[in-house]
mmCIF file of C-alpha atoms and ligand atoms in Angstrom:
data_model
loop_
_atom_site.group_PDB
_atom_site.id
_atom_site.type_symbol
_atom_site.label_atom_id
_atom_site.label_comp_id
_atom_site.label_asym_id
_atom_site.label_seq_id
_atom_site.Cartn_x
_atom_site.Cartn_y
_atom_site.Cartn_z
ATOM 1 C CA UNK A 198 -126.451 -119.103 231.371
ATOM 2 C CA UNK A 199 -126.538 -118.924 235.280
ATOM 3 C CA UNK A 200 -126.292 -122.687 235.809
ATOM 4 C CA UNK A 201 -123.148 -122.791 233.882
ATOM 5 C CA UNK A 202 -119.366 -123.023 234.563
ATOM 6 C CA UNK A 203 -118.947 -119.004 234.677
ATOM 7 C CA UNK A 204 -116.798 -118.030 231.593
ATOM 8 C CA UNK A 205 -115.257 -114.147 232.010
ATOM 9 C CA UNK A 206 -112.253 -111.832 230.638
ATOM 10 C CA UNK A 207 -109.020 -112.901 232.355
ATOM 11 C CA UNK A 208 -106.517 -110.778 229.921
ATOM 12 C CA UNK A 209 -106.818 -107.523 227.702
ATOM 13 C CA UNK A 210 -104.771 -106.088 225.185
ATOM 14 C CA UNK A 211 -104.807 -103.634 222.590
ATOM 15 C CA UNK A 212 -102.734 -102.432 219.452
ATOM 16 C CA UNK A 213 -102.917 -99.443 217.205
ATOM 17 C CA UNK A 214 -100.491 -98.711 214.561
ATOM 18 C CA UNK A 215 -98.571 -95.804 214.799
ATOM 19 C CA UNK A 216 -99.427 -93.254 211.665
ATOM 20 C CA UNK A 217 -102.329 -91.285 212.956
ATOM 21 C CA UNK A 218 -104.278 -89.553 209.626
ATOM 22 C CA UNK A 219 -105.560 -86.579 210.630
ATOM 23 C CA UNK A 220 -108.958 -84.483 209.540
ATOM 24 C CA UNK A 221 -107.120 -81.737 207.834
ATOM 25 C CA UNK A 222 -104.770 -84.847 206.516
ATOM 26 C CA UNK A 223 -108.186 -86.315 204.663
ATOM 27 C CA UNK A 224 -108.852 -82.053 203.788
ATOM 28 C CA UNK A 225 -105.949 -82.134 201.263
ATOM 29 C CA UNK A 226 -106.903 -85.851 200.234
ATOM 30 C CA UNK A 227 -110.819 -85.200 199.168
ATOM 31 C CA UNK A 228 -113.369 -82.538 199.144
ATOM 32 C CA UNK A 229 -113.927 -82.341 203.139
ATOM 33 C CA UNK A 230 -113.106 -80.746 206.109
ATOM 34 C CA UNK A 231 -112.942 -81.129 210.101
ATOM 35 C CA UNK A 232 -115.888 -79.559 210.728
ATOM 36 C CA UNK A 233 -118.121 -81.956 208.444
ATOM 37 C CA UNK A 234 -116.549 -84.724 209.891
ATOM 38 C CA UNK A 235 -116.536 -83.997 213.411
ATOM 39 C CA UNK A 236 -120.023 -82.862 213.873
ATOM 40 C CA UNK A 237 -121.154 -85.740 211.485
ATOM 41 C CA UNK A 238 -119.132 -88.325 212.917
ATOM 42 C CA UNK A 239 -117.385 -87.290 215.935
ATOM 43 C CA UNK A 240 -114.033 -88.410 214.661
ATOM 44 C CA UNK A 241 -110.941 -86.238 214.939
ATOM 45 C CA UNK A 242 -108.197 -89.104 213.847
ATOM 46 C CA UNK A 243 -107.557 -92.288 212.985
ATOM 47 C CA UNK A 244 -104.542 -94.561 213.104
ATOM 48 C CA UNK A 245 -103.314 -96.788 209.664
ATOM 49 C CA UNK A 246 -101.062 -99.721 209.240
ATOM 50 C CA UNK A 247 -97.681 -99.062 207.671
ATOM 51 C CA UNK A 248 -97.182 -100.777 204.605
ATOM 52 C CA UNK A 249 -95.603 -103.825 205.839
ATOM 53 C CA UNK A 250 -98.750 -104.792 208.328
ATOM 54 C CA UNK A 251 -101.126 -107.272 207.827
ATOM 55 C CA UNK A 252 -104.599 -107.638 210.339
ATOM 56 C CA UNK A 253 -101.891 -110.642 211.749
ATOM 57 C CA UNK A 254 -99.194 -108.120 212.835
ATOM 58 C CA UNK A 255 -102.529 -105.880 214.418
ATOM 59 C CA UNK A 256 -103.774 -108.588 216.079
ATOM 60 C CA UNK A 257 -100.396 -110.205 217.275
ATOM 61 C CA UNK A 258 -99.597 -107.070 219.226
ATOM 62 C CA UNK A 259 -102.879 -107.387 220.865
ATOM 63 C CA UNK A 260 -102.467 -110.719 221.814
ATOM 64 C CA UNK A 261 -99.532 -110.350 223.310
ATOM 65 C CA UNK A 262 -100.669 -107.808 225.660
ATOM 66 C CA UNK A 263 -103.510 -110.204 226.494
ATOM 67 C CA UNK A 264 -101.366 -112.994 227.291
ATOM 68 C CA UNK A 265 -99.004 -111.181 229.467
ATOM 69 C CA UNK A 266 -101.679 -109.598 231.255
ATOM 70 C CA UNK A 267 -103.086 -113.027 231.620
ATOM 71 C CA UNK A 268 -99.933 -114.219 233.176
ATOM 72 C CA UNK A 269 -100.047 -116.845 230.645
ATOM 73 C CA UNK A 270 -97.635 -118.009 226.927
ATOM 74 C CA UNK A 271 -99.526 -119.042 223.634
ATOM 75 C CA UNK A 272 -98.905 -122.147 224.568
ATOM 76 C CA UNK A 273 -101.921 -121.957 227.433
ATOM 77 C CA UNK A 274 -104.559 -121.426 224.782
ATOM 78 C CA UNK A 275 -106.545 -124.103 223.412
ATOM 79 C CA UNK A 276 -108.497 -121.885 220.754
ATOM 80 C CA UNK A 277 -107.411 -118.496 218.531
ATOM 81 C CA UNK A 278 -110.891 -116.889 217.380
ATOM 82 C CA UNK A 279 -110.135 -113.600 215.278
ATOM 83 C CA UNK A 280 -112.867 -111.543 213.885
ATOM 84 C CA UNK A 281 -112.249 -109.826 211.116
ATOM 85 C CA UNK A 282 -113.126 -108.821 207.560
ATOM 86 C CA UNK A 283 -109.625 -108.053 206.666
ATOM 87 C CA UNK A 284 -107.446 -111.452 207.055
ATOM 88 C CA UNK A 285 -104.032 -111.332 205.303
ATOM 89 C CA UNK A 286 -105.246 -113.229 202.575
ATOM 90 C CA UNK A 287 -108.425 -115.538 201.944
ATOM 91 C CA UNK A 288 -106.507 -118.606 203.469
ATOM 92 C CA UNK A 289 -104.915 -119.773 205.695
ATOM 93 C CA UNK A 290 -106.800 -117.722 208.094
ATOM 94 C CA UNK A 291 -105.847 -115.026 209.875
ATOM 95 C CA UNK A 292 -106.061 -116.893 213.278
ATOM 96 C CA UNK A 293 -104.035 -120.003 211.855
ATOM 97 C CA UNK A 294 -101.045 -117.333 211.244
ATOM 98 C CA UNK A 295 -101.108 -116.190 214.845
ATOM 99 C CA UNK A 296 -101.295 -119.274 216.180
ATOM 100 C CA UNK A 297 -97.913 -119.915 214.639
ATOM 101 C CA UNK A 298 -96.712 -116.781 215.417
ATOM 102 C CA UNK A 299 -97.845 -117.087 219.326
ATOM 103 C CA UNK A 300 -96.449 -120.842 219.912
ATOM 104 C CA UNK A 301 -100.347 -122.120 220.654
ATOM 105 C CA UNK A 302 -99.724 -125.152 219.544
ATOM 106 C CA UNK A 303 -102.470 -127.622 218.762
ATOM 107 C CA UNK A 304 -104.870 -124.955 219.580
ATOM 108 C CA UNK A 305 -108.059 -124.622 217.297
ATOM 109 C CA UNK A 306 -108.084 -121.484 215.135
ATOM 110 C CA UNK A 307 -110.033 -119.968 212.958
ATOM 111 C CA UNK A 308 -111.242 -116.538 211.628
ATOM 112 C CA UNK A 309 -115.191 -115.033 212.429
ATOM 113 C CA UNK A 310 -116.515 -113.016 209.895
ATOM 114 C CA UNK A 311 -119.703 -110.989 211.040
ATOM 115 C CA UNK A 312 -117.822 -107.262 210.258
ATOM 116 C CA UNK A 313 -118.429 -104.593 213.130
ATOM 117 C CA UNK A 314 -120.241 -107.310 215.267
ATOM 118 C CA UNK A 315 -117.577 -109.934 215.113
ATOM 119 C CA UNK A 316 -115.366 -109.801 218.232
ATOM 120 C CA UNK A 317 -119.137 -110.143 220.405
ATOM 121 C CA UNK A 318 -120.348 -112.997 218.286
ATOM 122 C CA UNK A 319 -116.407 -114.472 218.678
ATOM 123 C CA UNK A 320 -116.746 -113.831 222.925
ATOM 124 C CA UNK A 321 -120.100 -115.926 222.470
ATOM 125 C CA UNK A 322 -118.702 -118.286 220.362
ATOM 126 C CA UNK A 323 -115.793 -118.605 222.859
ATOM 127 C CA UNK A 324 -117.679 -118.607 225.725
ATOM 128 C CA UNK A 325 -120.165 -121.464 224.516
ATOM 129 C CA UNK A 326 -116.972 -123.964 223.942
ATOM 130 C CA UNK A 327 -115.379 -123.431 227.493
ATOM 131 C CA UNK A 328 -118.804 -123.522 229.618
ATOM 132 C CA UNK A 329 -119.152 -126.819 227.494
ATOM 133 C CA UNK A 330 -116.251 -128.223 228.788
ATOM 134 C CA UNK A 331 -114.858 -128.558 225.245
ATOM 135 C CA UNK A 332 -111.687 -126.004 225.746
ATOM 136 C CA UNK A 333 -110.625 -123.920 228.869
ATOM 137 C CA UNK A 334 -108.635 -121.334 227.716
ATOM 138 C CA UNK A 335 -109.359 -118.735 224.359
ATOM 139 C CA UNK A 336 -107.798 -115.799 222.845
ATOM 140 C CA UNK A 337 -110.376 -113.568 221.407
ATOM 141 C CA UNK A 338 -109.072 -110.843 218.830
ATOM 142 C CA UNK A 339 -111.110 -108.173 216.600
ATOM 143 C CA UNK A 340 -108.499 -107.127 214.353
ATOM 144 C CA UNK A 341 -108.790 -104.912 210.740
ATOM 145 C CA UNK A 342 -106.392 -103.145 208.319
ATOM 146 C CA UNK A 343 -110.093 -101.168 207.186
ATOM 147 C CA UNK A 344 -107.324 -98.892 205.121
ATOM 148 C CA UNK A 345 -106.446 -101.845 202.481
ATOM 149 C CA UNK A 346 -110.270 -101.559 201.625
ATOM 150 C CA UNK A 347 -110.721 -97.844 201.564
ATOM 151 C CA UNK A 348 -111.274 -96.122 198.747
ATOM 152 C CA UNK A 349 -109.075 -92.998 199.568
ATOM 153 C CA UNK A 350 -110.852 -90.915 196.715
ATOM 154 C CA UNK A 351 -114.386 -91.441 198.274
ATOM 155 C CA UNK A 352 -115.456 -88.685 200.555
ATOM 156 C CA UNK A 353 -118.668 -90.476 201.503
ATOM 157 C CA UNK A 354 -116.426 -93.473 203.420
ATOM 158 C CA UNK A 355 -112.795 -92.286 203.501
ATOM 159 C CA UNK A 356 -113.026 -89.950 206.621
ATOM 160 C CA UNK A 357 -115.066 -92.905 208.563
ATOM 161 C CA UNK A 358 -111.910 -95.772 209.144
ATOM 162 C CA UNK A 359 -109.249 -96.483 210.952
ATOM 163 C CA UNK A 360 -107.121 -99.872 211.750
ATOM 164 C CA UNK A 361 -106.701 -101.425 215.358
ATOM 165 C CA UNK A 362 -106.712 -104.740 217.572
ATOM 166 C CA UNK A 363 -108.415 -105.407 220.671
ATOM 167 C CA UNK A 364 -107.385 -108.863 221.847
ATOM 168 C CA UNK A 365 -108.968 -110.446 225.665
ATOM 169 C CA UNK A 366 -108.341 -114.321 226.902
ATOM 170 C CA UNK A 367 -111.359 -115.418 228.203
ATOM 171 C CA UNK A 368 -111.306 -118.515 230.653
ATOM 172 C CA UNK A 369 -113.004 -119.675 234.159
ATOM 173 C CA UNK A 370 -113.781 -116.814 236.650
ATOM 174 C CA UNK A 371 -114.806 -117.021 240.217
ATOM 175 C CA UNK A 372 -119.055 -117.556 240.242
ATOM 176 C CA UNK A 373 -120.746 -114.593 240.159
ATOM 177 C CA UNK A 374 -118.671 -112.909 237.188
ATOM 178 C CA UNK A 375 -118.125 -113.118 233.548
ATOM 179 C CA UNK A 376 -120.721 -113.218 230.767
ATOM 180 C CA UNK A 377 -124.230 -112.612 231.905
ATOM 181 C CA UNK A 378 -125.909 -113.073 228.083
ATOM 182 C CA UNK A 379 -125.577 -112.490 224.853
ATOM 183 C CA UNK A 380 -128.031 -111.422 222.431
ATOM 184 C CA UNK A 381 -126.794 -112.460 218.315
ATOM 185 C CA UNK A 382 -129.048 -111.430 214.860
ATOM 186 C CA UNK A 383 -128.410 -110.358 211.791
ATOM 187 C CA UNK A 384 -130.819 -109.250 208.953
ATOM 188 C CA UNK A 385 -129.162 -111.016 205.976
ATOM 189 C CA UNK A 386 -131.715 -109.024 203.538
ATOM 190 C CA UNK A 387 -129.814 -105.994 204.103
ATOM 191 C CA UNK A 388 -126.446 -107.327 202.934
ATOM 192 C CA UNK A 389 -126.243 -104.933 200.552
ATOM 193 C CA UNK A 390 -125.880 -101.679 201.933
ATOM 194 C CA UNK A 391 -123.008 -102.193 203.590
ATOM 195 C CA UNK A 392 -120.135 -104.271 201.649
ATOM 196 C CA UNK A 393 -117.386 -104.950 199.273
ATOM 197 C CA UNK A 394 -118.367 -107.179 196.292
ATOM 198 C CA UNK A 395 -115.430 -107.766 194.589
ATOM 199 C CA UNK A 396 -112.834 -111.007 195.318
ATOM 200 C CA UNK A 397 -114.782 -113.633 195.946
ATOM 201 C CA UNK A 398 -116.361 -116.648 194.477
ATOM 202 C CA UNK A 399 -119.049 -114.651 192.982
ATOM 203 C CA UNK A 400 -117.084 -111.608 191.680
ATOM 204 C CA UNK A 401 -113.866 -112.965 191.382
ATOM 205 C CA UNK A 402 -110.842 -110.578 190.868
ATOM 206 C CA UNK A 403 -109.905 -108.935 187.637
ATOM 207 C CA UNK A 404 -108.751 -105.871 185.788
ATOM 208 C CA UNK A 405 -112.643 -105.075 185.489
ATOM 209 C CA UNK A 406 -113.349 -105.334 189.099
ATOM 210 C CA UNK A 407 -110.016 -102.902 189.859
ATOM 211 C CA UNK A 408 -111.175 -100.640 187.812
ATOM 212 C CA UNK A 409 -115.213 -100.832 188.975
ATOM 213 C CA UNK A 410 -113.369 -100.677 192.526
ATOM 214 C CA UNK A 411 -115.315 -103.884 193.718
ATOM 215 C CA UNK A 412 -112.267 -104.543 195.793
ATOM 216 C CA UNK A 413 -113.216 -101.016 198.298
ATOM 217 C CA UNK A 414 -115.830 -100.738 201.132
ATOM 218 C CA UNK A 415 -119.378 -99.885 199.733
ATOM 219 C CA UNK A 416 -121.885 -98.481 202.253
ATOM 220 C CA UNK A 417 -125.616 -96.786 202.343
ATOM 221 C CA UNK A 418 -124.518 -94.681 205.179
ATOM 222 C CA UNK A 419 -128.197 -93.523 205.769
ATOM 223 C CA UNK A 420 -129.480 -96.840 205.862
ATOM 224 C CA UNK A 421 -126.896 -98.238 207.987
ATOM 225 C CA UNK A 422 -127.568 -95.604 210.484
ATOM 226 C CA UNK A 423 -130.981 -95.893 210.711
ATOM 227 C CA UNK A 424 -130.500 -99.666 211.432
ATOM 228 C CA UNK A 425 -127.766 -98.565 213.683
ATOM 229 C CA UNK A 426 -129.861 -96.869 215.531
ATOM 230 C CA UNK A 427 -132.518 -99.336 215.761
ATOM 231 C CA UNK A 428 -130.768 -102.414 217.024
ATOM 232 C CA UNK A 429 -128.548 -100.480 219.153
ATOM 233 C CA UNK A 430 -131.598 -99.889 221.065
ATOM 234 C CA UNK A 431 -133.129 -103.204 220.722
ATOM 235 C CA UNK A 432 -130.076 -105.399 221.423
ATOM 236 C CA UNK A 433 -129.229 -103.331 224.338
ATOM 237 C CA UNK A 434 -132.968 -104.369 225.969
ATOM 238 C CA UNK A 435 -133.194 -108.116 224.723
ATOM 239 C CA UNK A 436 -129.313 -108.802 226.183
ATOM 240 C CA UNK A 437 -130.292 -107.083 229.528
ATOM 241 C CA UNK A 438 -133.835 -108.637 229.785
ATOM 242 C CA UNK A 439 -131.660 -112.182 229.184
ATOM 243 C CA UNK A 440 -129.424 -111.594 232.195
ATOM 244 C CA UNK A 441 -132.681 -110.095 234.362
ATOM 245 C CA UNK A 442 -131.026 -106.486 234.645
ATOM 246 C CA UNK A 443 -132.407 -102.985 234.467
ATOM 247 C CA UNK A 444 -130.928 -100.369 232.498
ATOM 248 C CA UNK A 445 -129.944 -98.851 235.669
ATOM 249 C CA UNK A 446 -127.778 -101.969 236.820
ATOM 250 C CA UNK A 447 -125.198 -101.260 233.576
ATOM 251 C CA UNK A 448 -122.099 -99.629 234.963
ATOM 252 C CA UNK A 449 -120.364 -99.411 231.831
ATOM 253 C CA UNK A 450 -121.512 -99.103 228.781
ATOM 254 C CA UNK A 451 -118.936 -100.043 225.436
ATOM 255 C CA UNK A 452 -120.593 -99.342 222.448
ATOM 256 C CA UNK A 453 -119.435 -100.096 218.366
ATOM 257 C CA UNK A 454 -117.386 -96.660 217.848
ATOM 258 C CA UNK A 455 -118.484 -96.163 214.387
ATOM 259 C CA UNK A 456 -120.339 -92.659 214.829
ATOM 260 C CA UNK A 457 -120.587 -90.156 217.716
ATOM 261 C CA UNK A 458 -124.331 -89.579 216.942
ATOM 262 C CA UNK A 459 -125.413 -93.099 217.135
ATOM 263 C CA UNK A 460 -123.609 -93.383 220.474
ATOM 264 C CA UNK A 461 -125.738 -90.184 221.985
ATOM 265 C CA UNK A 462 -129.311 -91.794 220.222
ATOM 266 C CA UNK A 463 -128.652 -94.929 222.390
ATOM 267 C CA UNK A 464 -127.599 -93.101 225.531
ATOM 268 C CA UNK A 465 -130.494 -91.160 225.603
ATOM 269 C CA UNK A 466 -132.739 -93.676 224.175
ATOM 270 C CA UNK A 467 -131.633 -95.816 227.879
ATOM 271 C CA UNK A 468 -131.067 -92.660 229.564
ATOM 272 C CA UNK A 469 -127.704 -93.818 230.431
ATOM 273 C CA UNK A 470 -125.097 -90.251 231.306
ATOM 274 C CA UNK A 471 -122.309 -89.831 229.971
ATOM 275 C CA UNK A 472 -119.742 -90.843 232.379
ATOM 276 C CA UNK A 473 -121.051 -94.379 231.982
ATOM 277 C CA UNK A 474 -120.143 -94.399 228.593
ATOM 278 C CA UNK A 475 -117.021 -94.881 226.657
ATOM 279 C CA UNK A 476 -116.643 -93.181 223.512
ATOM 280 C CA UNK A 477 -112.729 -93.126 221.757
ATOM 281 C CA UNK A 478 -114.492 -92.869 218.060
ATOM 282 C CA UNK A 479 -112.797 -89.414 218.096
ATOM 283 C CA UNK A 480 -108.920 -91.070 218.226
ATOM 284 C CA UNK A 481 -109.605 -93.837 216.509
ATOM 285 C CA UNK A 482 -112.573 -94.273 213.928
ATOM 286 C CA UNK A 483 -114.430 -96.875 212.917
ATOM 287 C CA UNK A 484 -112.116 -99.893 213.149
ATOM 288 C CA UNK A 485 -114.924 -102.304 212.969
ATOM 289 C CA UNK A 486 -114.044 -106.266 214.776
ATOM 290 C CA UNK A 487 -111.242 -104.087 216.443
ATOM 291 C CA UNK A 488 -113.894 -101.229 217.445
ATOM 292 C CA UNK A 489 -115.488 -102.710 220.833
ATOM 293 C CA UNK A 490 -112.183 -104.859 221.722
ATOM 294 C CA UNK A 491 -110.394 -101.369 221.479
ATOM 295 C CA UNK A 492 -113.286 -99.376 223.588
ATOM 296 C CA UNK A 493 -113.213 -102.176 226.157
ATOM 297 C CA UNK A 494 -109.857 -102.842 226.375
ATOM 298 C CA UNK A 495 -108.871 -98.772 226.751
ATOM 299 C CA UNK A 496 -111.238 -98.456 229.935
ATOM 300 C CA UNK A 497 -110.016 -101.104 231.669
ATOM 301 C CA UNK A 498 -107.016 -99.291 231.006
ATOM 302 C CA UNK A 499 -108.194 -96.231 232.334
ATOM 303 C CA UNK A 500 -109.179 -97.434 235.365
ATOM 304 C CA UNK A 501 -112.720 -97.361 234.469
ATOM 305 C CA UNK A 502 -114.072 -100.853 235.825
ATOM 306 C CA UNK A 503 -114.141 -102.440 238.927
ATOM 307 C CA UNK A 504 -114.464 -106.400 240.022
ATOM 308 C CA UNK A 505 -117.919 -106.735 240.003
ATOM 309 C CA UNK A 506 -118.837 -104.209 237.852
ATOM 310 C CA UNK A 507 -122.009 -104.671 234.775
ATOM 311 C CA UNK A 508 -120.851 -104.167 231.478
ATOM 312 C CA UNK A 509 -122.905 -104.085 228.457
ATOM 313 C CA UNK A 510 -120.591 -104.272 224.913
ATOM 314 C CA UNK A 511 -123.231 -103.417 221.922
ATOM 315 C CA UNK A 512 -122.449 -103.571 218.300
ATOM 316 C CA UNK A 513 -123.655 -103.487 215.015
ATOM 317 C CA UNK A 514 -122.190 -103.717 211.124
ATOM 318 C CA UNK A 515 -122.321 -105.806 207.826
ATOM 319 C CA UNK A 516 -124.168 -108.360 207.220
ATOM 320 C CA UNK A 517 -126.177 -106.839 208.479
ATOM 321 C CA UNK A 518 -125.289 -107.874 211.888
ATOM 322 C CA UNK A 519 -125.371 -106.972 215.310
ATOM 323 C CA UNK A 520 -124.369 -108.569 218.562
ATOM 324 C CA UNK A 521 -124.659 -107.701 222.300
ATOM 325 C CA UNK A 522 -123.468 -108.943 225.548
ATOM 326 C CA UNK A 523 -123.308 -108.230 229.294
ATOM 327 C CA UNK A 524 -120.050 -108.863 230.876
ATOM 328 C CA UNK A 525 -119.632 -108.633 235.070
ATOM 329 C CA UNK A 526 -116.030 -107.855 235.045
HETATM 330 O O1 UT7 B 212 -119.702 -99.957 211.383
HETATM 331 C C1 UT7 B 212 -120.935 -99.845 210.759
HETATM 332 C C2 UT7 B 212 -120.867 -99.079 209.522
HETATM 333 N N1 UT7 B 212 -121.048 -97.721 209.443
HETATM 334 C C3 UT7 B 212 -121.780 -96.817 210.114
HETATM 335 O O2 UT7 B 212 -122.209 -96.997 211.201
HETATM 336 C C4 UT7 B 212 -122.052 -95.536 209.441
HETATM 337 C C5 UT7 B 212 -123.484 -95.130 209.539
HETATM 338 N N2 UT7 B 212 -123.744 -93.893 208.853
HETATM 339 C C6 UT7 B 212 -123.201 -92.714 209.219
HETATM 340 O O3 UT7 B 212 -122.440 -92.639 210.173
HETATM 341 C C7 UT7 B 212 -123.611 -91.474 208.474
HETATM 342 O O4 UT7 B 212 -124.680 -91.779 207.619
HETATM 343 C C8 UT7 B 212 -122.462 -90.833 207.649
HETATM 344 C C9 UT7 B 212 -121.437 -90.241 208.596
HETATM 345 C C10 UT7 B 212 -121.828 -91.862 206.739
HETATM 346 C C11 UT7 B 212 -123.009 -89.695 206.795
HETATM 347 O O5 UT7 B 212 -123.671 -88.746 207.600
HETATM 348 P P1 UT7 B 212 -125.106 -88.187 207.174
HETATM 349 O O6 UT7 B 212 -125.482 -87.157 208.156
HETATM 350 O O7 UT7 B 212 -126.019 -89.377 207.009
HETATM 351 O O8 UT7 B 212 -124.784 -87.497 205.809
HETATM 352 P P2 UT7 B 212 -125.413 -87.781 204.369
HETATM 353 O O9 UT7 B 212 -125.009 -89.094 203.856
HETATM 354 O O10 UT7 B 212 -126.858 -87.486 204.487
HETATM 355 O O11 UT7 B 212 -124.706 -86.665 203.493
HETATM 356 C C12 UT7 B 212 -124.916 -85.295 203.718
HETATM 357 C C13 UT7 B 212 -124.089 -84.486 202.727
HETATM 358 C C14 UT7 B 212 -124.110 -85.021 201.303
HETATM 359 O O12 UT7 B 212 -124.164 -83.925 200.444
HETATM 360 P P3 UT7 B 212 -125.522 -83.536 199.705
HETATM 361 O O13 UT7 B 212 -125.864 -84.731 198.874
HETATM 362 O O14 UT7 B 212 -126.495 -83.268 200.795
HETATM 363 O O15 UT7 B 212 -125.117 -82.333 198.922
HETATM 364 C C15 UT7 B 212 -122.757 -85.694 201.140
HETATM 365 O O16 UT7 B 212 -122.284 -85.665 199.831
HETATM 366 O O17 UT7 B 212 -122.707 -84.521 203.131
HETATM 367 C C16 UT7 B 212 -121.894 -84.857 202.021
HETATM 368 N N3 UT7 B 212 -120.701 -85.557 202.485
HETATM 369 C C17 UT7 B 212 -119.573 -84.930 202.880
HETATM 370 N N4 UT7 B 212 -119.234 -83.637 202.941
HETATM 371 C C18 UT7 B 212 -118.007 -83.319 203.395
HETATM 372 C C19 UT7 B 212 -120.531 -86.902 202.638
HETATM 373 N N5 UT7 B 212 -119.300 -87.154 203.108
HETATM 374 C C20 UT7 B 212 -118.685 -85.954 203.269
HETATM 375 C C21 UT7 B 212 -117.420 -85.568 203.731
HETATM 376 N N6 UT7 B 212 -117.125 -84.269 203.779
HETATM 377 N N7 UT7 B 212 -116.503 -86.470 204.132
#
């Protein structure tokens, strides 16, 4: 990617609605308590949408944010990529609505669907249009309402989601920064332990799929973590050996917050301590496209980056998929 017009972050936002469910919430809800879930998971809280909010309203908040910190309006963006595997409906997608909502007007926009992977694959799918020349200014969200898909009376996945939005505008940075590489996969043979069946063109919905709640996240949470686990490690190497860096050179490391323990296997695994890694699973869950936006978007917040800086965003999720990237900021 080094010959090419250098694409970086140029605005961050975030959004996370305001009802925070607690651990000893879930305790009167199902058969668990804090101290399974936070020495299984690492998670303490999680925020969910009110009633009235749609992914849109997540991911509008976000973008907002974004733009103002981009000093720029909606109507600077040529192209609205949300990931997401919550949109407010089927169609129009998710990304269309904002678009209205934020005044882009005439800007492309459409929704990414590659679950916790998605906002990565949408920053390389963003970045590939503006170093072509084809648009110069994008609006990357990874929004989800995980909640709406929850089944509430399922200890196994309840106590693992939350909702969010993590919105950045990418653009053209001064040479030397921005996105370094990107490693994309996905292993579509293990689809199935990780996914919700019911709605679609194959399952479409009825009474029968309500009540065989197709319509609610279904996960192998062994599998998944093994795989988690796996690619984590794998990604991490392949996106670094593509930009010609060491372990040692990553500053900051932003990792999919879907479980405390998978964090720690990769941080050893690359012997990375802990100060170079952010970790907010505990406050906010698994929000999946929303998860590394959220993580990324909070330590630049924090203070946590510099100009110049390596960062190195790794996820992983349904699909299966997984997607990694190393950002100079
Ligand atoms: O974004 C990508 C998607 N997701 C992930 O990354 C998740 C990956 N997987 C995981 O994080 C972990 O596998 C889980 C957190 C889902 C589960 O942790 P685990 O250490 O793999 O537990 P387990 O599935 O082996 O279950 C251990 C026990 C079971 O009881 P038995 O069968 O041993 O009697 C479960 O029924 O823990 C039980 N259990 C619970 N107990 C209290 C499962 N959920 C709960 C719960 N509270 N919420």
């Amino acid at each position: 990617m080094n010959n090419l017009r250098p694409v970086g972050v140029i605005g961050t936002g975030k959004y996370v609605p305001e009802k925070i469910l607690t651990n000893s919430d879930l305790e009167k809800m199902v058969d668990t308590n804090d101290e399974w879930i936070v020495s299984r998971t690492g998670i303490k809280e999680r925020h969910i949408a009110a009633p009235d909010q749609a992914t849109s309203d997540l991911a509008y908040e976000a973008a907002m944010k974004a733009l103002e910190s981009a000093g720029m309006t909606g109507s600077d963006l040529d192209l609205i990529i949300v990931a997401t595997i919550t949109p407010d409906s089927a169609f129009p997608s998710t990304a269309c609505i904002l678009q209205d909502k934020l005044g882009a007007k005439g800007a492309a926009a459409f929704d990414l669907s590659a679950a916790c992977s998605g906002f990565v694959y949408g920053l390389a799918t963003a970045t590939s249009f503006i170093q072509s020349g084809m648009y110069n200014n994008a609006l990357v969200i990874g929004a989800d309402c995980l909640s709406r898909i929850t089944d509430y009376t399922d200890r196994n996945t309840c106590v693992l989601f939350g909702d969010g939005a993590g919105a950045v505008v990418i653009g053209e940075v001064p040479e030397g920064r921005g996105f370094k590489s990107f490693d994309l996969g996905a292993e579509g043979a293990g689809g199935g332990l990780l996914q919700l069946e019911g709605g679609g063109s194959r399952l479409p919905a009825s009474a029968e799929t309500v009540e065989n709640k197709k319509h609610y996240i279904y996960m192998n949470g062994r599998e998944v973590f093994k795989f988690a686990v796996r690619v984590m490690g794998t990604a991490t190497d392949e996106v670094l050996r593509k930009a010609a860096l060491e372990r040692t050179d990553v500053d900051l490391f932003v990792p999919h917050q879907a479980n405390i323990r998978i964090i720690q296997s990769a941080m050893q695994r690359l012997e990375l301590p802990e100060e170079k890694v952010v970790v907010n699973v505990d406050k906010y869950a698994n929000t999946s496209a929303a998860s590394i936006p959220l993580a990324l978007v909070e330590a630049a917040e924090e203070g946590r980056m510099k100009a110049g800086d390596t960062i190195l965003m790794v996820g992983f999720g349904g699909g299966l998929t997984w997607g990694a990237s190393v950002l100079v900021w």
